[in-house]
mmCIF file of C-alpha atoms in Angstrom:
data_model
loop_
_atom_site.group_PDB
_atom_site.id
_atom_site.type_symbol
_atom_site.label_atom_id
_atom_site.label_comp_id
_atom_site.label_asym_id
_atom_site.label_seq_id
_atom_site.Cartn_x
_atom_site.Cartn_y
_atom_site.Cartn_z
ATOM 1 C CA UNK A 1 61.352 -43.799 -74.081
ATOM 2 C CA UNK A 2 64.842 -45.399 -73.030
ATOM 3 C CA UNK A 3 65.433 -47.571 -69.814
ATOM 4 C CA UNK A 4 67.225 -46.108 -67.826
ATOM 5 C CA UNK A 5 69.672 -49.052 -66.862
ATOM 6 C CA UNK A 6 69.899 -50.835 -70.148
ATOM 7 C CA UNK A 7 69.219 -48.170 -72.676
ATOM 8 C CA UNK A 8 66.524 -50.638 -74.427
ATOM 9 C CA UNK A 9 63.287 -48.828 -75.611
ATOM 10 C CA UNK A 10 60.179 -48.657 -73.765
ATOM 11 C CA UNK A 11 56.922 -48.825 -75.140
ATOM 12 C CA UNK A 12 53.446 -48.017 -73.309
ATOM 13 C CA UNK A 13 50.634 -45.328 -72.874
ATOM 14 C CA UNK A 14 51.807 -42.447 -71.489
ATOM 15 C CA UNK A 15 50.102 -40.751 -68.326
ATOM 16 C CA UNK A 16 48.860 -37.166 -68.797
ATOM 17 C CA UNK A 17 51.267 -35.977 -66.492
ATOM 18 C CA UNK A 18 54.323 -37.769 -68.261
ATOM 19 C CA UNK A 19 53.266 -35.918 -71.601
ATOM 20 C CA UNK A 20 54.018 -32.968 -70.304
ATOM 21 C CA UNK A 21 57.184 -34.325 -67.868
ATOM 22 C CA UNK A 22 59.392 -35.729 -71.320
ATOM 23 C CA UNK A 23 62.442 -35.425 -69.607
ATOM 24 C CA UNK A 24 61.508 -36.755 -66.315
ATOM 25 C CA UNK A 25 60.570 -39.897 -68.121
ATOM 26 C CA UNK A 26 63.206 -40.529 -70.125
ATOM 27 C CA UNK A 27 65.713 -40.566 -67.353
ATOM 28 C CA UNK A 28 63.583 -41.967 -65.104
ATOM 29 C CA UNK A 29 61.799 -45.252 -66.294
ATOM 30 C CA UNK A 30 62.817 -48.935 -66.235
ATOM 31 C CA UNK A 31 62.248 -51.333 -67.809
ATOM 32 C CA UNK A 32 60.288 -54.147 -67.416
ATOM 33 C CA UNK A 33 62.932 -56.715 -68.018
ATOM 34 C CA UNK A 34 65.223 -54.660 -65.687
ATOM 35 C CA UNK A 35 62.638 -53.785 -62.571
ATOM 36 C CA UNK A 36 61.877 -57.606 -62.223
ATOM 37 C CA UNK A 37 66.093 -58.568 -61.497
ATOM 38 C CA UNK A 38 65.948 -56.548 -58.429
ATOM 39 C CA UNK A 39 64.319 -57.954 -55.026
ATOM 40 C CA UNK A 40 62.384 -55.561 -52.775
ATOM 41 C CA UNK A 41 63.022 -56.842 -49.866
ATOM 42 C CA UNK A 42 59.916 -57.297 -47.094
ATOM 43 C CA UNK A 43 59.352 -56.423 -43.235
ATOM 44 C CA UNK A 44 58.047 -60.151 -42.505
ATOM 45 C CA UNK A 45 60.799 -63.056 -41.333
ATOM 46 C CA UNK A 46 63.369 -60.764 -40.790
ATOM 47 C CA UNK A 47 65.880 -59.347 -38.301
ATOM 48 C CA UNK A 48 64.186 -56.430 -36.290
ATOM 49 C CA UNK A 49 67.036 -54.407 -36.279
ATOM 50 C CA UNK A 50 68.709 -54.322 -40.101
ATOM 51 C CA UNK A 51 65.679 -55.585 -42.022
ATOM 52 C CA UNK A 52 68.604 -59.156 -42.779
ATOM 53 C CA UNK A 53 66.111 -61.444 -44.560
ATOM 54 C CA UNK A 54 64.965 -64.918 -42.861
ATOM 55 C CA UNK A 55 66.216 -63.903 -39.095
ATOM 56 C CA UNK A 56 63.818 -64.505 -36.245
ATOM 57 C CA UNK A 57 64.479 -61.856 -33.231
ATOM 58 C CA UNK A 58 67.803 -59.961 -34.291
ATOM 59 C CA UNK A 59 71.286 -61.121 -36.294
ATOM 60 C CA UNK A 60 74.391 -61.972 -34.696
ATOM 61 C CA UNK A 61 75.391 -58.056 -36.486
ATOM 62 C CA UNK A 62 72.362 -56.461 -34.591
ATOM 63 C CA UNK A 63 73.187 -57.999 -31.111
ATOM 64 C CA UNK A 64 76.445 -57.129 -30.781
ATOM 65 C CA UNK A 65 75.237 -53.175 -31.913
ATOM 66 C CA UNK A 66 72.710 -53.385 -29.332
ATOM 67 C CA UNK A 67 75.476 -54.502 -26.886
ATOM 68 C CA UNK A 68 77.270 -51.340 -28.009
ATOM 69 C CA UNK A 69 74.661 -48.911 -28.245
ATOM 70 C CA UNK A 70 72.380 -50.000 -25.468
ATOM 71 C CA UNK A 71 70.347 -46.702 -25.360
ATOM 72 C CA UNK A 72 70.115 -46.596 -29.364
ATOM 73 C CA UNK A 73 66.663 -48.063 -30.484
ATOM 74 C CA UNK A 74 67.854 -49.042 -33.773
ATOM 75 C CA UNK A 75 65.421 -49.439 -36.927
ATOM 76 C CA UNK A 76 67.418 -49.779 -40.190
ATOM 77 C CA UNK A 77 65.354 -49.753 -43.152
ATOM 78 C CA UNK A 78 66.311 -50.949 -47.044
ATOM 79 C CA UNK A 79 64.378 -51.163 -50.464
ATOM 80 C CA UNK A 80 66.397 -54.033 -52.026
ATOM 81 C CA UNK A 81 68.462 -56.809 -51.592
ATOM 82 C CA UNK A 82 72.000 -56.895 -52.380
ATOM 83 C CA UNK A 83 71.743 -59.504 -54.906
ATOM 84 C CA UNK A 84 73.610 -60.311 -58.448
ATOM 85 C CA UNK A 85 71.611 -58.062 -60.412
ATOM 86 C CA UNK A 86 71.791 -54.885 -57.720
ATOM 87 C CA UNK A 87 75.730 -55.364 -57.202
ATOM 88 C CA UNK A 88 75.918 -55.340 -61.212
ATOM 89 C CA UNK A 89 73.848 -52.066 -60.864
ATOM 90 C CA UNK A 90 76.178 -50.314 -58.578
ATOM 91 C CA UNK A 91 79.509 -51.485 -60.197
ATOM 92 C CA UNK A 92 78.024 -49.660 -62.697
ATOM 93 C CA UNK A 93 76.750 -46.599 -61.646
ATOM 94 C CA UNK A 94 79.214 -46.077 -58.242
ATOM 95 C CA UNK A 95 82.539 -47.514 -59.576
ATOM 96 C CA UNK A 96 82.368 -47.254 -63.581
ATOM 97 C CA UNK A 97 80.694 -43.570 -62.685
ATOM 98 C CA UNK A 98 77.698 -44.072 -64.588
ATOM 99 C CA UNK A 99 76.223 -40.830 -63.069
ATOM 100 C CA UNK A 100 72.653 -41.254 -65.462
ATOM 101 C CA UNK A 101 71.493 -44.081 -63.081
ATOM 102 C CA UNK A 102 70.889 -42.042 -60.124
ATOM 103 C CA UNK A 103 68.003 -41.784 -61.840
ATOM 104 C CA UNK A 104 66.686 -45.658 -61.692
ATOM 105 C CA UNK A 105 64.608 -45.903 -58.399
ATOM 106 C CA UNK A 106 63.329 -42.530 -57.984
ATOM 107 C CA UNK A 107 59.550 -43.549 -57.774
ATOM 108 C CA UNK A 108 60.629 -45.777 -55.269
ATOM 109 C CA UNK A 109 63.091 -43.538 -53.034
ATOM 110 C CA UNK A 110 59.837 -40.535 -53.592
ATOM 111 C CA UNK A 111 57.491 -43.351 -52.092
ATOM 112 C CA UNK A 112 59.561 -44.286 -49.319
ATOM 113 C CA UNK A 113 60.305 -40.788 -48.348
ATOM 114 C CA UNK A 114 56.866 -39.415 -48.377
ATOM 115 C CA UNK A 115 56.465 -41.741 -45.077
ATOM 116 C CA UNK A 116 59.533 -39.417 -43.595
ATOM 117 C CA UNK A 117 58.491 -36.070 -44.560
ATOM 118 C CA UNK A 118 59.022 -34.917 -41.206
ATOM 119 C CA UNK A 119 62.514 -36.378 -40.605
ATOM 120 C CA UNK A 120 65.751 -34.351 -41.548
ATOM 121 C CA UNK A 121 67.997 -36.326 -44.352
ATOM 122 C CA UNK A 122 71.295 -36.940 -43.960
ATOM 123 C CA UNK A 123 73.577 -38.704 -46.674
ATOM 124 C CA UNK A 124 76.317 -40.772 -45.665
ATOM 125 C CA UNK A 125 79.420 -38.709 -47.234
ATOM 126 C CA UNK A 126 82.341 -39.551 -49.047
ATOM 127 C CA UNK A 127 86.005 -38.056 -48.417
ATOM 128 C CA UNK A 128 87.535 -35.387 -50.333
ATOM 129 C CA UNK A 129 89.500 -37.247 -52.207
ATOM 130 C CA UNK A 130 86.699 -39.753 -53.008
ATOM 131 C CA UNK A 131 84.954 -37.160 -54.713
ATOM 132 C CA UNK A 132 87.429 -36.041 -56.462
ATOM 133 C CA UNK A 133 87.925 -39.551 -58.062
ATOM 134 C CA UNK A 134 84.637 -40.064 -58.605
ATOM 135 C CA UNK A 135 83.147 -36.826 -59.464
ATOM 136 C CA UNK A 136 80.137 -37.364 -57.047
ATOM 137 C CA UNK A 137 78.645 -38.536 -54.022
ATOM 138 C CA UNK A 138 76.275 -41.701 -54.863
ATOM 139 C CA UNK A 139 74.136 -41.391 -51.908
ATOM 140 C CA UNK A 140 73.433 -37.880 -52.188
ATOM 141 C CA UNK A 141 72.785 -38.284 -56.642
ATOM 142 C CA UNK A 142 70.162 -40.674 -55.914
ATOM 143 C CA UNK A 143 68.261 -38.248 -53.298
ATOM 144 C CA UNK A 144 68.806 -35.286 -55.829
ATOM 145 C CA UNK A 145 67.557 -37.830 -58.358
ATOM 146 C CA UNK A 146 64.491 -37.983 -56.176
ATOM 147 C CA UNK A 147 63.605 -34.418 -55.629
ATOM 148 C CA UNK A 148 64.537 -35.387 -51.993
ATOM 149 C CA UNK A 149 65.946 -32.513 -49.632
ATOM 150 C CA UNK A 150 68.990 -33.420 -47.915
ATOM 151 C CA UNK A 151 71.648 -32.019 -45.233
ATOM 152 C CA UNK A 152 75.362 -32.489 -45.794
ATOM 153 C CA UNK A 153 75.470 -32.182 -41.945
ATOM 154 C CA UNK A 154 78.606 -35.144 -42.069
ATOM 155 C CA UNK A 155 81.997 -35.117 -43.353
ATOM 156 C CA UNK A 156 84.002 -37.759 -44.197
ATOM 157 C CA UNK A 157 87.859 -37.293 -43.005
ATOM 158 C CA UNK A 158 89.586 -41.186 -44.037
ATOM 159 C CA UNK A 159 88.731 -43.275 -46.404
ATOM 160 C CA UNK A 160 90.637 -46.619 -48.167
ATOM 161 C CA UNK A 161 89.071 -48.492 -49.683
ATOM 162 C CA UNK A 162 85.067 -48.802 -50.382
ATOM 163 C CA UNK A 163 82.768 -51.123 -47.635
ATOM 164 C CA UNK A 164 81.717 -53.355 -50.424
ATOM 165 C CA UNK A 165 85.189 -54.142 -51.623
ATOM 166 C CA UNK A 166 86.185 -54.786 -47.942
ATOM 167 C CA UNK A 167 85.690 -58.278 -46.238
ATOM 168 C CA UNK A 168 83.771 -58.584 -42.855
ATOM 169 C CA UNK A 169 86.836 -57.934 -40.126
ATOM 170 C CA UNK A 170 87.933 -55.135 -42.412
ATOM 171 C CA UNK A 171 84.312 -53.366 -42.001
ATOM 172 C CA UNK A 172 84.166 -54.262 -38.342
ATOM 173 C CA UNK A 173 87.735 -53.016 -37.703
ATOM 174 C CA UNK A 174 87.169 -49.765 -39.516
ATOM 175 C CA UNK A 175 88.076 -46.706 -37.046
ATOM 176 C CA UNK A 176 85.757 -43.865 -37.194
ATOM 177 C CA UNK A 177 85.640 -41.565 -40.274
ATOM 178 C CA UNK A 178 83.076 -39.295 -39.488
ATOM 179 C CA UNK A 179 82.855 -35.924 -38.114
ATOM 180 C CA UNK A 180 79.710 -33.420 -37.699
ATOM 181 C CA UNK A 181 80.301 -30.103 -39.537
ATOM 182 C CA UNK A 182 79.693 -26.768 -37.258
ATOM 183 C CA UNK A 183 76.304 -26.161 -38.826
ATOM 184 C CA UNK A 184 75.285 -29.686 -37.950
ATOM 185 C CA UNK A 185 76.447 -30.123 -34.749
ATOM 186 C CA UNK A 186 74.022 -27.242 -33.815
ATOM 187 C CA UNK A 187 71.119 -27.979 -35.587
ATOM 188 C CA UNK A 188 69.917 -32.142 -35.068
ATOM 189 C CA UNK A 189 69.382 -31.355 -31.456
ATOM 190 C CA UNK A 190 66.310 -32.741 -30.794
ATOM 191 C CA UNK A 191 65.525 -33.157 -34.737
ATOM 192 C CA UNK A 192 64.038 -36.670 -36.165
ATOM 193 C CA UNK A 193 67.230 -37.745 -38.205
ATOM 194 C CA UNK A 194 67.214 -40.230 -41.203
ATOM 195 C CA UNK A 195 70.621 -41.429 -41.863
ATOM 196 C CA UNK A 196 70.587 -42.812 -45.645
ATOM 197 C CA UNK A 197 73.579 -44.773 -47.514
ATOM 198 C CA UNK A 198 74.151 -46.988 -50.701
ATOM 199 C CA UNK A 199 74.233 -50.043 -49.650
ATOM 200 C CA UNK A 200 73.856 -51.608 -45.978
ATOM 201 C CA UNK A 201 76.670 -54.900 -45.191
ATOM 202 C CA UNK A 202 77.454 -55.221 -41.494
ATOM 203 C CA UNK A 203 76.002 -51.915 -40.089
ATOM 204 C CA UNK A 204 79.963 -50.794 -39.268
ATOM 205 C CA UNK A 205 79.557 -47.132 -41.457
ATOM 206 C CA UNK A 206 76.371 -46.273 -39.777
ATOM 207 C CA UNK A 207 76.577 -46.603 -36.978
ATOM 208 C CA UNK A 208 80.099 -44.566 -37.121
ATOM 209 C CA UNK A 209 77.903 -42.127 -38.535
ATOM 210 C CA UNK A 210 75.163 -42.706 -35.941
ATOM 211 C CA UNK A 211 77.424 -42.582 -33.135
ATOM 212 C CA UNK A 212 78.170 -38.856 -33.852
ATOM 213 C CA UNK A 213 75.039 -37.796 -34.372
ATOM 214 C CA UNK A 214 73.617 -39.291 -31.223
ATOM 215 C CA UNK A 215 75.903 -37.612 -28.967
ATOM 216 C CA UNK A 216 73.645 -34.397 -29.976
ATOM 217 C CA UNK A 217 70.793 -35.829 -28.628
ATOM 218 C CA UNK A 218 68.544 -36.109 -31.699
ATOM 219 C CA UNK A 219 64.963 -36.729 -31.124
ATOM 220 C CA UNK A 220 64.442 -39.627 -33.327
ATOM 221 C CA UNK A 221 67.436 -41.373 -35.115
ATOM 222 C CA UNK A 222 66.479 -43.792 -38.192
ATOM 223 C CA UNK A 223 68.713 -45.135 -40.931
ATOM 224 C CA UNK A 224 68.002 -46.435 -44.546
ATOM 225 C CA UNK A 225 69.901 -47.531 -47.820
ATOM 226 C CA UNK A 226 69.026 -48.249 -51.169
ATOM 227 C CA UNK A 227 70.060 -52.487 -50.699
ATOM 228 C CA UNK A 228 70.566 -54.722 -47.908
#
């Protein structure tokens, strides 16, 4: 077996199940070496409404949401913090197109998601002419990774530059992109909703994304991403 991120081989006993799933392992498995550079983040000391490490109560971010979207209980969820190693991951696999390491936290995305099993997915999209660069929508390769069902309910109609390659008042100031397609607009009506992107920074993209969805009158609205 390979690593999925740094290609290294991997030695160890093999389940029964991954004898007979030789594929599945080989695009699936980490490393040792490369599991331990990324932090899973924790639901203790930290901000009630993003899940912003080391915040008593709420961040300055979730307060002014709340302020915003007074009737919108918000509970953002993450796996990982955004930290050196995780940002090296994603220049790699979002920007250089590295389309393999959708492939590197699948037993974690399948664990997380067996909690939601009742909630609808929805991936944050990407414009037209996003895809088109990049050949694929990250948020949506990691769910497929994952075996995960998913709704392109959202479309993306601007786009400039990506929210990680933006500074803070250019997320803040961003105008909204989204728009529900005809097929979604009818059918999250009283639905439990999971919002899911990359990669959470201020909380500007989803809740663009959750402001659209809301005004159908969803049930339940969560969000999650892969990093905070």
């Amino acid at each position: 077996m390979k690593c999925n991120y740094c290609r290294k081989q991997v030695s160890g006993n093999l389940t029964l199940a991954e004898i007979f799933l030789p594929k599945r392992i080989l695009t699936e498995e980490l490393c040792v070496q490369c599991s331990e550079q990324f932090q899973l983040l924790t639901n203790k000391n930290c901000c009630g409404g993003c899940q912003r490490q080391n915040v008593q109560g709420y961040c300055r971010d979730c307060i002014k949401w709340q302020s915003l979207f007074p009737d919108y209980d918000f509970q953002h969820e993450a796996l990982f913090s955004y930290n050196q190693a995780m940002q090296e991951w994603f220049e790699e696999y979002k920007f250089k197109g590295n389309y393999q390491l959708r492939y590197s936290f699948v037993s974690y995305l399948q664990t997380y998601f067996k909690k939601k099993s009742r909630f609808l997915v929805i991936p944050i999209p990407v414009s037209k002419e996003r895809l088109k660069d990049r050949g694929f929508n990250q948020v949506a390769g990691l769910l497929d990774a994952a075996g995960i069902n998913h709704e392109s309910y959202l479309v993306r109609f601007s786009d400039g530059l990506s929210q990680v390659r933006k500074n803070r008042k250019e997320r803040l100031e961003l105008e909204q992109p989204f728009q529900l397609t005809k097929k979604g607009a009818q059918s999250i009506t009283n639905k439990e909703i999971i919002l899911v992107d990359d990669i959470y920074t201020t909380g500007r993209t989803i809740f663009h994304a959750a402001q659209v969805i809301l005004e159908k009158k969803p049930k339940k609205l969560h969000t999650f991403s892969l990093a905070r």
